[in-house]
XYZ file of C-alpha atoms in Angstrom:
583
model
C 130.514 184.976 126.753
C 134.350 185.024 126.462
C 135.189 184.043 129.921
C 132.903 180.861 129.848
C 134.713 180.136 126.205
C 137.842 179.941 127.123
C 137.230 178.057 130.700
C 134.886 175.406 127.978
C 138.046 175.762 125.973
C 141.026 175.424 129.145
C 138.476 171.919 130.008
C 138.495 170.710 126.239
C 142.063 171.668 126.549
C 143.142 169.342 128.867
C 141.342 166.721 127.803
C 142.924 166.031 124.761
C 146.239 166.807 125.870
C 145.814 163.650 128.605
C 143.915 161.769 125.745
C 146.425 162.412 123.550
C 148.703 160.351 125.366
C 146.010 158.103 125.487
C 146.406 154.712 126.708
C 149.364 154.664 128.749
C 149.810 151.283 128.118
C 152.944 152.500 125.525
C 154.938 154.242 128.329
C 153.270 152.131 131.564
C 155.279 149.093 130.234
C 156.983 146.830 132.782
C 160.049 144.811 131.191
C 159.007 141.266 132.966
C 161.421 138.581 133.728
C 161.803 135.261 131.442
C 164.464 133.431 130.548
C 166.419 133.431 127.095
C 166.821 130.010 125.369
C 170.222 131.191 122.953
C 168.987 127.912 120.578
C 165.486 129.429 119.763
C 164.559 132.713 118.283
C 162.245 134.944 120.828
C 160.705 138.413 119.538
C 160.464 140.676 122.701
C 158.532 144.306 121.641
C 160.709 147.300 122.271
C 157.440 149.496 123.219
C 154.834 147.251 124.027
C 154.977 143.831 126.501
C 154.618 141.720 123.350
C 156.884 137.752 123.475
C 156.789 138.871 127.461
C 155.874 136.378 129.779
C 152.602 137.567 132.142
C 149.406 136.314 134.566
C 147.437 138.189 132.949
C 145.896 139.879 130.535
C 145.915 143.193 131.564
C 149.972 141.783 132.316
C 150.323 143.186 128.661
C 148.529 146.039 128.297
C 148.261 148.005 124.683
C 145.880 145.616 122.969
C 147.507 142.128 123.749
C 146.113 139.477 124.896
C 148.299 136.943 127.703
C 149.032 133.491 125.749
C 150.064 130.519 127.903
C 151.578 133.008 130.106
C 153.042 135.202 127.175
C 151.720 138.298 126.157
C 150.948 137.423 122.329
C 148.836 139.033 119.070
C 145.444 138.325 118.202
C 144.061 136.438 115.421
C 140.759 137.171 115.772
C 138.203 139.295 116.786
C 136.460 136.307 119.306
C 139.677 136.894 121.216
C 138.982 140.374 121.974
C 136.263 140.309 124.130
C 133.787 138.837 123.114
C 132.291 142.282 122.380
C 131.449 144.080 118.668
C 132.965 147.362 120.417
C 136.759 145.354 120.569
C 137.666 144.400 116.829
C 140.884 142.377 116.092
C 142.673 145.032 114.403
C 146.243 145.010 112.536
C 149.112 146.834 113.583
C 153.016 147.628 113.220
C 155.259 147.296 116.728
C 158.540 147.446 116.855
C 160.658 144.173 118.219
C 164.043 142.649 119.404
C 164.347 138.853 117.079
C 167.310 137.110 119.383
C 168.577 134.044 116.961
C 171.392 132.750 119.470
C 173.322 135.835 120.302
C 172.857 137.556 117.707
C 170.341 140.974 118.179
C 168.289 142.613 115.396
C 165.182 145.207 115.709
C 162.609 145.150 113.185
C 158.598 146.040 112.262
C 156.351 142.955 112.854
C 152.290 142.916 111.745
C 150.960 141.606 115.500
C 146.626 141.767 116.118
C 145.719 143.495 118.469
C 142.340 144.209 120.139
C 140.865 148.004 120.472
C 138.733 149.219 119.950
C 136.574 149.747 116.491
C 136.560 153.524 114.840
C 133.773 155.634 114.440
C 133.844 154.930 110.481
C 132.188 153.186 109.099
C 129.746 153.425 111.729
C 127.075 150.772 112.329
C 123.330 151.275 111.881
C 123.707 150.272 116.149
C 125.914 153.377 116.508
C 123.867 155.642 114.604
C 120.603 154.269 116.980
C 122.109 153.820 119.746
C 123.024 157.147 119.542
C 119.416 159.090 118.824
C 117.625 156.896 121.723
C 119.740 158.152 123.633
C 119.890 161.925 122.980
C 116.062 161.677 122.993
C 116.660 160.570 127.105
C 119.326 163.028 127.188
C 117.083 166.320 126.033
C 115.116 164.883 128.876
C 117.950 164.553 131.615
C 118.928 168.341 130.379
C 116.001 170.764 131.335
C 115.366 168.045 134.490
C 119.046 169.585 135.350
C 119.501 165.528 135.853
C 122.937 163.933 134.616
C 121.459 160.662 132.892
C 123.434 158.542 133.683
C 120.890 155.877 133.879
C 119.225 156.466 131.017
C 121.900 156.333 128.724
C 123.842 153.469 129.809
C 121.445 151.262 129.848
C 120.490 152.573 126.328
C 123.717 151.257 125.297
C 124.263 148.729 126.947
C 120.917 147.199 125.150
C 120.606 149.300 122.085
C 124.277 149.639 121.361
C 125.144 146.862 122.370
C 128.507 148.006 124.279
C 130.915 146.404 126.560
C 129.789 148.296 129.834
C 133.219 149.986 130.827
C 132.316 151.026 126.989
C 128.698 152.808 127.708
C 129.967 154.310 130.535
C 132.215 156.553 128.850
C 129.727 157.705 126.244
C 127.256 157.632 128.670
C 129.862 160.717 130.512
C 130.887 161.789 127.263
C 127.634 162.352 126.738
C 126.427 164.152 129.720
C 129.624 166.302 129.491
C 128.154 167.444 126.408
C 125.078 168.381 127.312
C 126.230 170.069 130.562
C 128.424 171.671 128.730
C 125.613 173.205 126.484
C 123.353 174.175 129.918
C 126.320 175.752 131.673
C 126.916 177.992 128.690
C 123.093 179.190 128.498
C 122.435 178.929 131.993
C 126.166 181.567 133.085
C 124.371 184.537 131.447
C 120.866 183.994 133.812
C 120.125 185.254 136.751
C 118.090 184.596 139.321
C 114.211 184.822 139.129
C 113.963 187.425 141.991
C 117.634 188.927 142.713
C 120.824 190.351 140.745
C 122.537 187.367 140.862
C 122.845 184.098 138.670
C 120.438 181.402 138.730
C 123.403 179.281 139.581
C 123.802 178.309 143.549
C 127.484 178.173 143.470
C 127.927 178.903 146.836
C 125.723 175.193 147.273
C 127.916 173.705 145.098
C 131.369 174.767 146.629
C 130.012 173.256 149.185
C 128.284 169.749 148.374
C 130.244 168.874 145.765
C 134.085 168.203 147.192
C 131.544 166.089 149.872
C 129.768 164.236 147.086
C 132.968 163.224 145.444
C 133.876 162.051 148.615
C 130.755 160.002 149.519
C 131.142 158.462 146.128
C 134.705 157.420 146.293
C 133.376 154.833 149.371
C 130.179 154.390 147.211
C 132.158 152.799 144.922
C 134.500 150.775 146.484
C 130.911 149.116 148.245
C 129.966 148.442 144.441
C 132.792 147.178 143.439
C 132.068 144.424 146.278
C 129.039 143.879 146.198
C 127.252 141.244 143.307
C 125.596 143.179 140.528
C 122.603 142.126 140.958
C 122.025 143.409 144.499
C 123.706 146.665 143.237
C 121.178 146.669 140.444
C 118.603 146.297 142.985
C 119.148 148.435 145.314
C 119.662 151.149 141.947
C 115.743 150.345 141.099
C 114.550 151.078 144.397
C 116.589 154.359 145.296
C 114.966 155.325 141.370
C 111.197 154.302 142.581
C 111.857 155.700 145.949
C 113.135 158.913 144.523
C 110.543 159.059 140.896
C 107.713 159.007 143.453
C 109.363 161.665 145.487
C 109.826 164.057 142.442
C 106.392 163.493 141.790
C 104.747 163.523 145.143
C 106.855 167.462 145.295
C 105.506 168.588 141.597
C 102.379 167.649 142.488
C 102.723 170.569 146.226
C 104.493 173.131 144.263
C 101.341 172.533 141.271
C 98.957 172.849 143.879
C 100.791 176.258 145.383
C 101.258 177.842 141.644
C 97.590 177.146 140.839
C 96.109 178.944 144.243
C 98.782 182.210 143.726
C 97.413 182.305 140.260
C 94.170 182.019 141.240
C 94.184 185.124 144.669
C 96.229 187.082 141.987
C 93.587 186.841 140.014
C 91.083 187.605 143.103
C 93.800 190.117 143.788
C 93.674 191.732 140.130
C 89.474 192.559 141.171
C 89.857 193.585 143.906
C 92.435 195.839 142.553
C 89.816 197.315 139.806
C 86.378 197.443 141.454
C 88.797 200.507 144.217
C 89.970 202.272 141.554
C 86.142 203.074 140.346
C 85.547 204.608 144.097
C 87.005 207.785 144.376
C 87.154 207.455 147.933
C 90.306 204.954 147.687
C 92.843 208.054 147.689
C 91.943 209.320 150.318
C 92.290 206.548 152.083
C 95.608 205.809 150.822
C 96.455 209.589 151.438
C 95.410 209.265 154.565
C 97.687 206.611 156.048
C 100.421 207.957 154.737
C 100.708 210.485 156.389
C 100.264 208.391 160.158
C 102.727 206.436 158.380
C 105.144 209.673 158.141
C 104.341 210.754 161.647
C 104.912 207.959 163.031
C 108.202 206.502 161.246
C 110.431 210.140 162.036
C 110.355 208.505 165.521
C 112.897 205.973 163.955
C 116.618 206.660 164.051
C 116.997 207.574 160.038
C 119.641 206.357 159.284
C 118.583 203.067 161.061
C 115.557 202.978 158.987
C 116.932 203.475 155.607
C 120.285 201.148 156.391
C 116.556 198.568 156.658
C 115.499 199.837 153.608
C 118.275 199.850 151.324
C 118.810 195.665 152.476
C 115.219 195.244 151.662
C 114.876 196.522 147.893
C 114.342 194.406 145.808
C 117.029 191.884 144.862
C 117.623 193.565 141.384
C 118.058 196.969 142.681
C 120.889 195.728 144.469
C 123.468 195.973 142.086
C 125.750 198.636 141.982
C 125.196 201.367 139.459
C 121.432 200.923 140.865
C 122.665 201.604 144.620
C 123.485 205.188 142.630
C 120.141 205.456 141.260
C 117.856 204.912 144.820
C 119.751 207.444 147.273
C 116.777 209.611 146.834
C 114.066 206.880 146.020
C 114.188 204.888 149.284
C 113.224 208.253 151.458
C 113.357 211.454 152.641
C 116.827 212.275 153.177
C 119.102 211.861 150.654
C 121.385 213.160 152.458
C 121.162 210.086 155.366
C 121.588 207.300 152.727
C 124.937 208.457 151.969
C 125.158 208.741 155.489
C 123.974 205.206 155.481
C 126.374 204.260 152.379
C 129.333 204.999 153.421
C 129.320 203.760 156.901
C 130.374 199.826 158.164
C 127.236 198.197 157.459
C 126.809 200.064 153.769
C 130.323 199.278 153.189
C 129.827 195.467 154.428
C 125.803 195.121 152.453
C 127.471 196.742 149.026
C 130.634 194.374 149.190
C 127.767 190.987 149.521
C 125.690 191.938 147.566
C 128.962 192.862 144.760
C 130.110 188.936 145.606
C 126.816 187.505 145.117
C 126.552 189.367 141.511
C 130.173 187.275 140.079
C 129.006 185.280 137.351
C 131.909 182.753 138.202
C 133.138 183.608 141.838
C 136.496 183.198 141.652
C 136.697 181.318 145.507
C 134.737 178.819 144.627
C 136.355 177.779 141.076
C 139.306 177.338 143.083
C 137.639 175.149 145.226
C 136.258 172.744 142.449
C 139.188 173.409 140.889
C 141.297 171.948 143.667
C 138.645 169.199 144.775
C 139.186 168.729 139.982
C 143.251 167.775 140.174
C 142.525 165.534 143.590
C 140.069 163.083 142.123
C 141.868 162.544 138.841
C 145.343 162.459 139.905
C 144.224 159.696 142.726
C 142.413 157.827 140.081
C 144.901 158.010 137.605
C 147.683 157.266 139.777
C 145.581 153.640 141.635
C 145.306 152.466 137.316
C 142.124 151.172 137.061
C 140.306 147.531 135.218
C 141.841 148.739 131.658
C 146.039 150.434 132.135
C 148.619 150.107 134.552
C 148.992 152.845 137.162
C 151.803 154.623 136.194
C 153.356 155.211 139.668
C 154.244 151.870 139.650
C 151.210 151.013 142.653
C 149.730 147.873 142.531
C 146.002 146.467 143.417
C 145.886 145.941 147.325
C 149.054 147.049 148.471
C 149.253 149.521 151.212
C 150.399 152.818 148.595
C 147.198 151.387 147.060
C 144.726 151.687 150.289
C 147.294 155.393 151.065
C 145.997 156.066 147.533
C 142.319 155.208 147.851
C 142.084 157.380 151.274
C 144.141 160.539 150.464
C 141.775 162.608 148.684
C 138.343 161.633 151.312
C 139.785 163.992 154.573
C 140.847 166.295 151.533
C 137.843 167.071 149.791
C 135.887 166.626 154.096
C 138.312 168.885 154.698
C 137.472 171.425 152.083
C 133.626 171.328 152.141
C 133.832 171.763 155.577
C 136.136 175.276 155.184
C 133.654 176.356 152.238
C 130.754 176.667 155.041
C 132.451 177.770 157.986
C 133.391 180.563 156.052
C 129.127 180.855 154.626
C 128.221 180.300 158.892
C 130.128 184.264 158.964
C 128.370 185.027 156.060
C 125.367 184.823 156.591
C 126.481 185.581 160.012
C 127.212 189.785 158.716
C 124.190 189.466 156.326
C 122.418 189.599 159.626
C 123.777 192.503 160.846
C 123.036 194.147 157.873
C 119.616 193.192 157.879
C 120.329 191.372 154.503
C 117.454 190.190 153.328
C 116.708 186.641 152.221
C 114.807 185.185 149.290
C 112.656 182.417 149.518
C 114.418 179.380 148.367
C 117.404 181.353 149.932
C 119.866 178.286 151.998
C 120.161 180.188 155.501
C 123.923 178.873 156.192
C 123.422 178.569 159.840
C 125.453 176.525 162.387
C 122.976 173.966 162.060
C 122.453 173.845 158.027
C 126.462 173.728 157.836
C 126.502 170.869 159.198
C 123.312 168.864 157.848
C 123.909 169.607 155.031
C 127.683 168.669 153.998
C 126.356 165.106 155.853
C 123.281 165.220 154.006
C 125.335 165.595 150.421
C 128.591 162.966 152.071
C 125.452 160.098 152.341
C 124.410 161.371 148.638
C 127.970 161.157 146.967
C 128.022 157.614 149.072
C 124.716 156.789 147.360
C 125.168 157.919 143.663
C 128.497 155.618 143.808
C 127.131 152.988 145.194
C 124.482 152.375 142.603
C 126.777 153.905 140.040
C 124.812 156.996 138.821
C 126.003 160.541 138.464
C 125.678 163.466 140.968
C 122.746 165.303 139.302
C 120.128 162.640 140.117
C 120.733 162.987 143.665
C 121.590 166.643 144.135
C 118.752 168.093 141.854
C 115.935 166.574 143.989
C 118.036 166.957 147.522
C 118.430 170.695 146.363
C 114.177 171.425 146.361
C 114.030 169.622 149.495
C 116.299 172.092 150.554
C 113.869 174.767 149.093
C 115.256 175.932 146.422
C 114.037 177.555 143.304
C 113.012 174.849 140.982
C 114.789 176.846 138.274
C 117.430 177.156 141.001
C 117.806 173.813 142.293
C 117.941 172.449 138.213
C 120.795 174.738 137.275
C 122.873 174.797 139.977
C 122.499 170.387 140.244
C 123.374 171.087 136.037
C 126.223 172.724 136.784
C 127.735 169.977 139.123
C 127.189 167.920 136.343
C 129.233 169.582 134.092
C 131.459 169.884 136.924
C 131.544 165.495 137.318
C 131.344 165.104 133.658
C 134.988 166.388 132.924
C 135.944 165.026 135.352
C 135.432 161.475 134.498
C 135.619 162.080 130.392
C 139.065 162.669 131.188
C 139.969 159.506 132.835
C 138.252 157.667 131.123
C 140.295 158.916 127.941
C 142.960 158.860 129.173
C 142.659 154.953 130.954
C 141.983 154.879 126.436
C 138.526 153.214 127.292
C 137.181 154.762 123.855
C 138.684 156.936 121.103
C 138.661 160.553 120.378
C 136.512 159.413 116.743
C 133.597 158.395 119.489
C 134.308 161.308 122.393
C 133.266 163.616 120.199
C 130.312 162.532 118.364
C 128.821 161.919 121.695
C 129.591 164.846 123.361
C 128.460 166.475 119.528
C 124.877 164.629 120.061
C 124.595 165.411 124.153
C 125.273 168.719 123.066
C 122.110 168.727 120.393
C 120.389 167.711 123.316
C 121.274 169.837 125.934
C 120.787 172.928 124.159
C 116.634 171.272 122.831
C 116.599 170.038 126.990
C 116.701 174.353 127.871
C 114.771 175.286 124.702
C 112.541 173.146 125.586
C 111.890 174.355 129.755
C 112.134 177.670 128.376
C 108.973 177.346 126.116
C 106.998 175.310 128.504
C 108.318 178.005 130.992
C 106.689 181.213 128.856
C 103.435 178.384 128.149
C 102.456 177.773 131.408
C 104.717 179.844 133.570
C 104.280 176.574 136.139
C 107.871 175.493 137.761
C 106.391 172.227 138.646
C 106.643 170.781 135.091
C 110.181 170.852 135.507
C 109.420 168.271 139.010
C 107.116 166.023 136.484
C 110.028 166.286 134.122
C 112.628 164.750 136.887
C 109.523 161.891 138.303
C 109.155 161.276 134.300
C 113.647 160.843 134.368
C 113.793 158.376 136.851
C 111.039 156.188 136.471
C 112.242 156.282 133.363
C 116.252 154.634 134.245
C 114.438 153.189 136.948
C 113.103 150.997 133.933
C 115.693 150.022 131.448
C 117.529 149.405 135.515
C 115.367 146.437 135.800
C 115.982 145.868 132.403
C 119.278 145.152 132.876
C 119.427 143.986 135.245
C 117.165 141.466 134.817
C 119.740 140.203 130.981
C 122.587 140.347 132.970
C 121.498 138.425 136.073
C 120.265 135.516 133.250
C 124.338 135.472 131.550
C 125.220 135.750 135.062
C 123.896 132.731 136.071
C 123.933 130.433 132.309
C 127.418 131.398 132.981
C 127.788 129.468 136.014
C 129.385 133.399 137.322
C 129.518 134.236 140.995
C 126.697 135.620 141.839
C 128.303 136.524 145.658
C 130.606 139.205 147.272
C 132.895 139.497 144.913
C 136.750 140.478 146.476
C 137.948 143.381 145.906
C 141.840 142.776 145.408
C 140.873 139.769 143.127
């Protein structure tokens, strides 16, 4: 518990640190050239671009406006993007006042456009937060990120701007995924002594998802919004239909399994009434014992050791089970001490780790690469801290550089798992139902598939969990394992995106903490709901149906937002064709 609390505190501290320096506009100021007329009074900001020349509002930063090619303050809320979330607020800035050849430094009160503070809180804030939390509970229960649920709700009910709604959605996702990770990190695999989260699959798929998403985001900017929304709607409907289909298949399997268990219990009760059952069982045992004497004792013991139930594979149980595997304690000790036995013990010990160090290292590298690339590139609301202008050669270098790094990381991990799979076969490792077989074929197909999934997620503007969860189920993972694994991917991705939004100054800290807290609560409630449903019905198919319901709801909300945006853009006479990436 201490390890995971420390890990979460470190992430929150990093986010706080980078958020403390946001917005970056105060340290990204540029000296724009302007001519001085010695006959007039000129007021120029010391730490801001106030009074300097500009071509657009982006040149001014710090909430200033570009009016008549000069960075000035605002005088009313209507000048601040025309949305209720951004208001014109009075601020005191340091300026240099030039009167002829005389210079004087003083402070000036001007209006700047800033995101409104949470307090005093509005009814729109409360209403949208509560509704989003209800949707977040369903998303948390299914292991999905919930972005396609949160964003439309915040847009329609909260009336937030698109960029702010996306940032607040990321805050809620980070909160819910934090709660889910802290809960699931202590749970074990249903049939083995290892974590329920498949960290191997995460280490392979997460970097490649991020690489695909980077390409998808680029095309998202290029394509018109109505076309992206249409593709998103069709994709969500297809994924939702597929989820219901898989849920129905799983439901039928569960029903057959329940019937077969009931039938076996009836047969056993009848057999227990006959005395001849025990004699027959004894005869069969004697015959099998005589036949097995022809096998190599060491090889037989190794097979039995590797085919033990996985919950007995832990190191503390190995010593206890040495005597019980066969009649020869001495042969078991020889197997355990042999090279194959030691290799099997090492594999099982590695699997039992709650947070494998190699997985943490891989994810940390991917996190840093993506974060630094986004920071250096800059965005619509802030300039690059290293002076990279949009569509310059350095800009494209920054855009492209993370792709080969992330792809190479994913392929290296896949090759490592291929090697580990080969070693498992050498020691007759017993694979369970739902285990990913990292064969040569799968080591190439799985990264390629998730690159495409990341591309779709980036292009459609949805989180990686929305595509990773259904894909893990398609791979044959057990449903509880796939849900936990996709939840961890969501946690990792949300921490990165939330940090980026905070450093951009898209949301203030009070709004972040508000939505993070509600996300945390919805994540806990979602997990409690799943636990209750599993105990009551003992049917993993319930989770698959919840996934389908969430995706269908997201599709309907996407349709509503798409119609509203299309009508608004059409009335405003905006361009409905392809966009200029460098525009």
